[in-house]
Short mmCIF file of C-alpha atoms in Angstrom, two decimals:
data_model
loop_
_atom_site.label_atom_id
_atom_site.label_comp_id
_atom_site.label_asym_id
_atom_site.label_seq_id
_atom_site.Cartn_x
_atom_site.Cartn_y
_atom_site.Cartn_z
CA MET A 10 153.47 109.82 46.62
CA SER A 11 152.88 111.58 43.37
CA SER A 12 149.29 110.45 43.01
CA ALA A 13 146.54 112.92 43.81
CA LYS A 14 145.22 110.71 46.60
CA ARG A 15 147.51 108.99 49.04
CA ARG A 16 147.02 105.25 49.24
CA ARG A 17 147.70 102.99 52.17
CA VAL A 18 147.62 99.25 52.53
CA GLY A 19 144.88 97.83 54.74
CA PRO A 20 145.73 95.41 57.55
CA ARG A 21 144.26 92.43 55.72
CA HIS A 22 144.24 91.01 52.19
CA GLY A 23 146.36 93.88 50.87
CA THR A 24 143.31 96.08 50.41
CA THR A 25 143.81 99.77 49.91
CA THR A 26 141.81 102.77 51.04
CA THR A 27 142.03 106.45 50.28
CA ALA A 28 142.22 109.32 52.72
CA ASP A 29 138.78 110.42 51.57
CA SER A 30 137.21 107.05 52.38
CA GLN A 31 134.44 107.01 54.98
CA PRO A 32 133.82 104.17 57.44
CA PRO A 33 130.73 102.11 56.67
CA SER A 34 127.62 103.81 58.02
CA ILE A 35 125.19 102.13 60.40
CA PRO A 36 121.66 101.85 59.02
CA ALA A 37 119.34 104.40 60.60
CA ASP A 38 116.86 101.82 61.89
CA LEU A 39 119.64 99.85 63.59
CA LEU A 40 121.06 103.02 65.13
CA ILE A 41 117.64 103.91 66.55
CA GLU A 42 117.28 100.45 68.04
CA ILE A 43 120.71 100.71 69.67
CA LEU A 44 119.78 104.10 71.08
CA ALA A 45 116.51 102.76 72.50
CA ARG A 46 118.47 100.13 74.44
CA SER A 47 120.80 102.73 75.94
CA ASP A 48 120.49 104.55 79.23
CA THR A 49 118.86 107.95 79.52
CA ARG A 50 122.10 109.95 79.45
CA THR A 51 123.25 108.23 76.27
CA ILE A 52 119.94 108.88 74.54
CA VAL A 53 120.05 112.56 75.44
CA ARG A 54 123.66 112.89 74.26
CA GLY A 55 122.88 111.09 71.01
CA ALA A 56 119.91 113.34 70.33
CA ALA A 57 122.01 116.41 71.14
CA THR A 58 124.76 115.62 68.65
CA CYS A 59 122.77 114.33 65.70
CA LYS A 60 119.72 115.98 64.12
CA PRO A 61 118.39 112.77 62.54
CA LEU A 62 118.56 111.04 65.92
CA ARG A 63 116.87 114.01 67.55
CA ARG A 64 114.02 113.88 65.05
CA ALA A 65 113.73 110.12 65.43
CA SER A 66 113.64 110.32 69.24
CA LEU A 67 110.52 112.48 68.99
CA GLY A 68 108.70 110.08 66.70
CA PRO A 69 106.09 107.47 67.65
CA ALA A 70 108.24 104.60 66.34
CA PHE A 71 111.00 105.42 68.83
CA HIS A 72 108.46 105.73 71.64
CA ARG A 73 107.12 102.29 70.82
CA LEU A 74 110.64 100.91 71.21
CA LEU A 75 110.90 102.57 74.61
CA ALA A 76 107.52 101.32 75.85
CA PRO A 77 108.81 97.90 77.06
CA ARG A 78 111.30 99.62 79.38
CA ALA A 79 109.99 98.82 82.85
CA GLY A 80 111.45 97.99 86.22
CA GLY A 81 114.74 99.08 87.67
CA PHE A 82 115.75 102.54 88.86
CA ASP A 83 116.87 105.41 86.65
CA ARG A 84 118.58 108.24 88.50
CA ALA A 85 118.00 110.54 85.51
CA LEU A 86 114.25 110.52 86.21
CA LEU A 87 114.78 112.50 89.43
CA LEU A 88 114.09 116.15 88.66
CA GLY A 89 114.64 117.67 92.06
CA ALA A 90 113.28 118.19 95.56
CA SER A 91 111.52 121.06 97.31
CA CYS A 92 111.05 121.58 101.02
CA VAL A 93 109.73 123.90 103.68
CA PHE A 94 110.82 123.99 107.32
CA TYR A 95 108.07 125.18 109.68
CA ASP A 96 107.95 128.99 109.32
CA GLY A 97 111.07 129.20 107.16
CA CYS A 98 111.19 130.07 103.49
CA PRO A 99 110.37 127.21 101.11
CA ARG A 100 112.94 126.46 98.43
CA ASP A 101 114.30 123.91 96.03
CA ILE A 102 116.85 121.71 97.76
CA PHE A 103 118.14 120.91 94.29
CA PHE A 104 116.76 120.95 90.78
CA GLN A 105 118.56 119.46 87.82
CA GLU A 106 119.36 122.37 85.51
CA GLN A 107 119.20 120.15 82.44
CA ARG A 108 115.65 119.17 83.36
CA ARG A 109 114.11 122.49 82.38
CA PRO A 110 111.38 123.45 81.47
CA PHE A 111 110.12 121.41 84.43
CA SER A 112 109.62 123.69 87.41
CA PHE A 113 107.79 123.83 90.72
CA ASP A 114 106.60 126.87 92.62
CA ALA A 115 108.12 126.11 96.03
CA GLU A 116 106.31 129.13 97.50
CA LEU A 117 103.16 126.99 97.56
CA LEU A 118 104.68 124.97 100.40
CA SER A 119 104.76 128.03 102.66
CA LEU A 120 101.02 128.56 102.25
CA TYR A 121 99.64 125.07 101.80
CA GLU A 122 100.56 121.78 103.38
CA PRO A 123 101.77 119.08 100.99
CA MET A 124 99.59 116.01 101.44
CA VAL A 125 101.13 113.57 98.99
CA SER A 126 103.44 113.67 95.98
CA ARG A 127 104.19 111.15 93.28
CA GLY A 128 105.99 111.52 90.00
CA CYS A 129 105.65 115.14 88.91
CA LEU A 130 102.46 115.89 90.88
CA VAL A 131 102.05 117.38 94.36
CA VAL A 132 98.73 117.49 96.19
CA VAL A 133 98.55 120.36 98.67
CA HIS A 134 95.93 121.02 101.31
CA TRP A 135 94.34 124.13 99.86
CA ARG A 136 90.80 123.34 98.87
CA GLY A 137 92.36 120.28 97.23
CA ARG A 138 94.44 122.02 94.58
CA PRO A 139 97.27 119.84 93.21
CA PRO A 140 99.96 121.70 91.24
CA SER A 141 102.24 119.86 88.87
CA LEU A 142 105.70 120.54 87.50
CA THR A 143 104.19 121.75 84.26
CA GLY A 144 102.04 124.35 86.03
CA HIS A 145 98.82 122.49 85.25
CA VAL A 146 96.32 122.78 88.11
CA THR A 147 93.23 120.70 88.87
CA ARG A 148 90.80 121.58 91.65
CA VAL A 149 89.63 118.60 93.68
CA LYS A 150 86.44 119.14 95.66
CA PRO A 151 85.69 117.27 98.91
CA THR A 152 84.42 113.74 98.40
CA GLY A 153 80.90 114.45 99.62
CA THR A 154 80.70 110.75 100.54
CA ALA A 155 81.31 108.52 103.54
CA ALA A 156 84.96 108.13 102.50
CA VAL A 157 86.62 110.58 104.87
CA ALA A 158 90.42 110.44 104.69
CA ILE A 159 91.84 108.66 107.73
CA TYR A 160 94.67 106.89 105.96
CA PRO A 161 97.24 109.08 104.18
CA ARG A 162 95.97 110.16 100.77
CA THR A 163 97.38 108.24 97.84
CA LEU A 164 98.06 109.07 94.19
CA LEU A 165 97.23 105.85 92.37
CA ALA A 166 98.34 106.93 88.93
CA VAL A 167 100.03 110.00 87.50
CA GLY A 168 100.39 110.46 83.76
CA ASP A 169 100.75 113.05 81.03
CA ALA A 170 103.20 115.13 83.10
CA GLY A 171 100.74 115.48 85.99
CA ARG A 172 97.67 116.35 83.91
CA SER A 173 96.15 112.91 84.45
CA PHE A 174 95.86 111.36 87.90
CA GLN A 175 93.76 109.38 90.34
CA LEU A 176 93.58 110.34 94.02
CA LEU A 177 92.47 107.78 96.62
CA VAL A 178 91.05 108.55 100.04
CA ALA A 179 90.37 105.76 102.52
CA GLY A 180 88.45 106.08 105.76
CA LYS A 181 87.36 103.82 108.59
CA ASN A 182 87.47 100.13 107.64
CA LEU A 183 89.08 101.24 104.37
CA VAL A 184 85.89 102.64 102.89
CA MET A 185 87.33 104.34 99.83
CA SER A 186 86.61 106.72 96.99
CA ILE A 187 88.75 107.74 94.01
CA PHE A 188 88.93 111.10 92.28
CA SER A 189 89.62 110.90 88.55
CA SER A 190 91.03 113.93 86.76
CA GLU A 191 89.71 112.50 83.50
CA HIS A 192 86.11 112.61 84.73
CA GLY A 193 86.61 115.59 87.05
CA ARG A 194 84.74 114.02 89.96
CA TRP A 195 84.84 111.46 92.74
CA GLY A 196 83.72 107.91 92.07
CA ALA A 197 81.27 105.93 94.14
CA THR A 198 82.06 104.94 97.71
CA VAL A 199 83.41 101.39 97.86
CA LYS A 200 83.52 99.10 100.88
CA THR A 201 86.64 97.01 101.23
CA LYS A 202 86.60 93.34 102.17
CA LEU A 203 88.69 93.06 105.33
CA PRO A 204 90.68 90.00 106.47
CA PRO A 205 90.04 88.36 109.88
CA ASN A 206 93.37 89.66 111.21
CA PHE A 207 92.69 93.25 110.15
CA PHE A 208 93.79 95.83 112.73
CA ARG A 209 92.71 99.42 113.15
CA THR A 210 96.04 101.03 113.90
CA ILE A 211 96.20 104.10 111.68
CA PRO A 212 99.46 105.16 109.96
CA ASN A 213 101.21 108.29 111.15
CA ARG A 214 99.97 111.42 109.41
CA LEU A 215 103.25 111.97 107.56
CA SER A 216 103.74 108.32 106.63
CA PRO A 217 103.97 108.13 102.81
CA PRO A 218 102.04 105.30 101.12
CA LEU A 219 103.64 102.98 98.59
CA VAL A 220 101.85 101.94 95.39
CA LEU A 221 102.84 98.73 93.61
CA GLY A 222 100.61 98.05 90.64
CA ALA A 223 97.00 98.33 91.83
CA THR A 224 97.89 97.80 95.49
CA VAL A 225 98.43 100.53 98.07
CA HIS A 226 100.60 99.80 101.11
CA TRP A 227 100.58 101.70 104.39
CA LEU A 228 103.06 101.22 107.23
CA CYS A 229 100.87 101.25 110.34
CA LYS A 230 103.46 102.16 112.95
CA GLU A 231 104.89 99.00 114.54
CA LYS A 232 101.72 96.96 114.10
CA GLY A 233 102.22 95.86 110.50
CA ILE A 234 101.52 96.77 106.88
CA ILE A 235 98.05 97.13 105.38
CA ALA A 236 97.84 96.30 101.67
CA LEU A 237 94.75 97.44 99.76
CA ASP A 238 94.09 95.96 96.33
CA VAL A 239 92.07 98.80 94.84
CA SER A 240 90.85 96.90 91.80
CA ALA A 241 89.48 94.03 93.91
CA ALA A 242 88.49 96.15 96.95
CA ARG A 243 90.26 93.65 99.17
CA ALA A 244 92.71 94.25 102.02
CA THR A 245 95.42 92.02 103.45
CA VAL A 246 97.73 92.30 106.42
CA ILE A 247 101.48 91.85 105.94
CA GLU A 248 103.51 91.08 109.02
CA LEU A 249 106.67 93.07 109.59
CA PRO A 250 110.06 91.36 109.55
CA PRO A 251 110.77 89.89 113.00
CA LYS A 252 112.33 92.40 115.40
CA CYS A 253 113.01 94.81 112.54
CA PHE A 254 112.55 97.86 114.80
CA SER A 255 114.18 96.41 117.92
CA GLN A 256 117.28 98.61 117.59
CA VAL A 257 115.49 101.75 116.42
CA SER A 258 114.65 104.68 118.67
CA CYS A 259 112.90 107.84 117.52
CA PRO A 260 110.54 110.55 118.79
CA LYS A 261 106.94 109.59 119.44
CA GLY A 262 104.76 109.84 116.34
CA MET A 263 107.61 109.28 113.88
CA ASP A 264 107.86 106.19 111.69
CA LYS A 265 110.70 103.80 112.45
CA GLY A 266 110.93 102.73 108.82
CA LEU A 267 109.94 103.58 105.27
CA LEU A 268 108.10 101.50 102.69
CA ALA A 269 109.91 101.35 99.35
CA SER A 270 110.21 99.09 96.34
CA SER A 271 113.18 97.07 95.20
CA ALA A 272 114.61 97.54 91.72
CA ASP A 273 112.47 94.62 90.49
CA GLY A 274 109.29 96.04 92.04
CA ARG A 275 109.00 94.05 95.28
CA LEU A 276 107.75 95.45 98.57
CA SER A 277 110.63 96.60 100.78
CA LEU A 278 111.08 98.20 104.18
CA LEU A 279 113.97 100.56 104.95
CA VAL A 280 115.18 100.68 108.55
CA ALA A 281 117.93 102.85 110.06
CA GLU A 282 119.75 100.58 112.49
CA PRO A 283 122.51 101.95 114.77
CA CYS A 284 125.32 101.27 112.28
CA VAL A 285 123.64 100.72 108.92
CA VAL A 286 120.65 101.62 106.79
CA ALA A 287 119.12 98.23 106.02
CA MET A 288 116.46 97.10 103.55
CA TRP A 289 114.10 94.19 104.11
CA THR A 290 112.60 92.84 100.87
CA LEU A 291 109.50 90.63 100.81
CA LEU A 292 109.99 87.32 99.03
CA ALA A 293 106.60 86.51 97.54
CA ALA A 294 107.19 82.79 97.04
CA ALA A 295 108.24 82.15 100.62
CA ALA A 296 106.19 84.96 102.21
CA SER A 297 109.32 85.89 104.14
CA TRP A 298 111.71 88.83 104.28
CA ASN A 299 115.27 89.06 103.04
CA LEU A 300 117.69 91.51 104.73
CA GLN A 301 120.38 93.51 102.94
CA VAL A 302 122.61 96.37 104.00
CA VAL A 303 122.09 99.47 101.85
CA ILE A 304 124.87 101.61 103.29
CA HIS A 305 126.88 102.02 106.48
CA ARG A 306 125.88 105.15 108.35
CA GLN A 307 129.52 106.03 108.95
CA ALA A 308 129.93 106.42 105.19
CA ILE A 309 127.27 109.15 105.14
CA GLY A 310 128.60 111.55 107.74
CA ARG A 311 129.91 112.02 111.23
CA GLU A 312 127.27 111.46 113.87
CA GLY A 313 127.14 110.52 117.49
CA PRO A 314 125.92 107.12 118.69
CA GLY A 315 122.16 106.75 118.75
CA CYS A 316 121.48 109.71 116.48
CA VAL A 317 117.96 109.75 115.10
CA VAL A 318 117.24 109.17 111.41
CA ARG A 319 113.96 110.31 109.88
CA PHE A 320 112.93 108.91 106.52
CA LEU A 321 111.41 111.31 104.01
CA PRO A 322 109.70 110.44 100.69
CA PHE A 323 110.90 107.64 98.42
CA GLY A 324 111.23 108.14 94.66
CA GLU A 325 109.96 104.96 93.04
CA ARG A 326 111.24 105.80 89.54
CA SER A 327 114.73 107.01 90.42
CA GLY A 328 115.26 104.77 93.45
CA THR A 329 116.00 107.82 95.60
CA VAL A 330 115.54 107.81 99.36
CA MET A 331 115.62 111.10 101.22
CA LEU A 332 116.34 111.15 104.93
CA GLN A 333 117.08 113.59 107.69
CA MET A 334 119.98 112.61 109.94
CA GLU A 335 120.50 114.15 113.33
CA ALA A 336 123.83 116.03 113.48
CA VAL A 337 124.32 115.51 109.71
CA GLY A 338 121.44 117.14 107.82
CA LEU A 339 119.51 116.23 104.69
CA VAL A 340 120.80 113.14 102.88
CA GLU A 341 120.02 111.48 99.55
CA ILE A 342 120.59 107.74 99.08
CA ASP A 343 120.57 106.16 95.63
CA LEU A 344 119.25 102.60 96.05
CA GLY A 345 120.58 101.68 92.62
CA SER A 346 124.21 102.52 93.32
CA ARG A 347 124.00 102.28 97.15
CA GLU A 348 125.67 105.67 97.38
CA ALA A 349 124.78 108.64 99.56
CA ARG A 350 125.43 112.36 99.50
CA VAL A 351 124.67 115.11 101.98
CA LEU A 352 122.50 117.73 100.26
CA SER A 353 122.37 120.20 103.12
CA ASP A 354 123.92 120.48 106.57
CA GLU A 355 120.77 122.19 107.79
CA PHE A 356 117.87 120.41 109.49
CA LYS A 357 120.19 118.65 111.93
CA LYS A 358 117.71 118.77 114.77
CA ILE A 359 115.03 116.08 114.73
CA GLY A 360 113.86 115.67 118.32
CA SER A 361 110.14 116.09 118.97
CA PRO A 362 108.36 118.29 118.00
CA TYR A 363 110.92 119.42 115.40
CA TYR A 364 110.84 116.27 113.30
CA SER A 365 107.52 117.14 111.67
CA ARG A 366 108.54 120.69 110.77
CA LEU A 367 110.53 119.68 107.72
CA GLN A 368 108.27 118.71 104.83
CA LEU A 369 109.77 117.63 101.54
CA CYS A 370 108.47 116.76 98.07
CA LEU A 371 110.41 114.75 95.52
CA HIS A 372 109.84 115.55 91.86
CA GLU A 373 110.24 112.77 89.30
CA THR A 374 109.13 112.23 85.73
CA ASP A 375 108.65 109.27 83.43
CA PHE A 376 111.08 108.29 80.72
CA LEU A 377 109.06 109.29 77.66
CA THR A 378 108.16 112.69 79.10
CA LEU A 379 111.79 113.38 80.00
CA ILE A 380 113.20 112.44 76.61
CA GLY A 381 110.48 114.31 74.75
CA SER A 382 110.87 117.51 76.77
CA ILE A 383 114.67 117.57 76.56
CA THR A 384 114.91 116.88 72.84
CA LYS A 385 112.19 119.40 72.01
CA ASN A 386 114.04 122.13 73.87
CA MET A 387 117.53 121.38 72.60
CA LYS A 388 119.42 124.13 70.85
CA ARG A 389 120.17 123.65 67.19
CA PHE A 390 123.70 122.55 66.47
#
């Protein structure tokens, strides 16, 4: 064509456009709303490629759009895992490189025993000093009350990247006290109302508690599950699924299952049966359990018949289950995708007393903290 701008006929109505024409732009507010409905990876990619989106993702309006996001698992919220094996050197099993500047000083695990971890906070047994992934440290003094920890310690709430937390200790008959980082001290000792069928079987020392809302759950060996409603100071007993451990064998003192939550926030129990890793989920309406297969053990790795499986901590935000498999090593299972991967072929020996020598901490974050930290530290494009 001799004209300065080439013209072409549109597919409909004979309309014409020029080579310099631009497609219609999406309004900024609509684009932000679309981004807020996307998964974590998409949000990060969008913020990385567009400065206006990056600025918007740091603003309070965008955070208000993200606030309703609740429930379900998000693998992107898993930052990493650290472990120590008896007298070996502590180290990060893995740590997502794109999750910097989050970090954890794994050397702490060689000097101090990890008591409980949740989100991005780890409580270690060293005069009660809990380090977080941001390096913020709070010293927790002994309770000085009648609430002496008999049940495994529990982090009720972790916020502000580990700077804000509540730590629960529960003693005989579930007499409890809560440390608040906001107030910097322990609260009053509270007596719990116990049900008639309450039992005094104590959970194993390394048995991780599960928190759902304001209720703490402990797996008390093969006796049952104790549920403590902290806000009401009331305990209930939850019966285990019938014969759920009948096919499980493990060293004395090791849990035969792991408490976890389903994607919609219901109480669940993971059990490693001879051929599968199964998950029992409590149906609240019927007060009964529903059984599902998570993954076939043969899909994880080669192992002999009857090999022991030891469950390690559960990541409630990412839906990650860590376990140690005899003759296989350290394994990660994603409850969202029902997929597994072998992280390390070490730690293959589990038989007593070796099972307790591997101690592992999962590191997770919340959605707003993750998005804020990544976008703030992005390079300029």
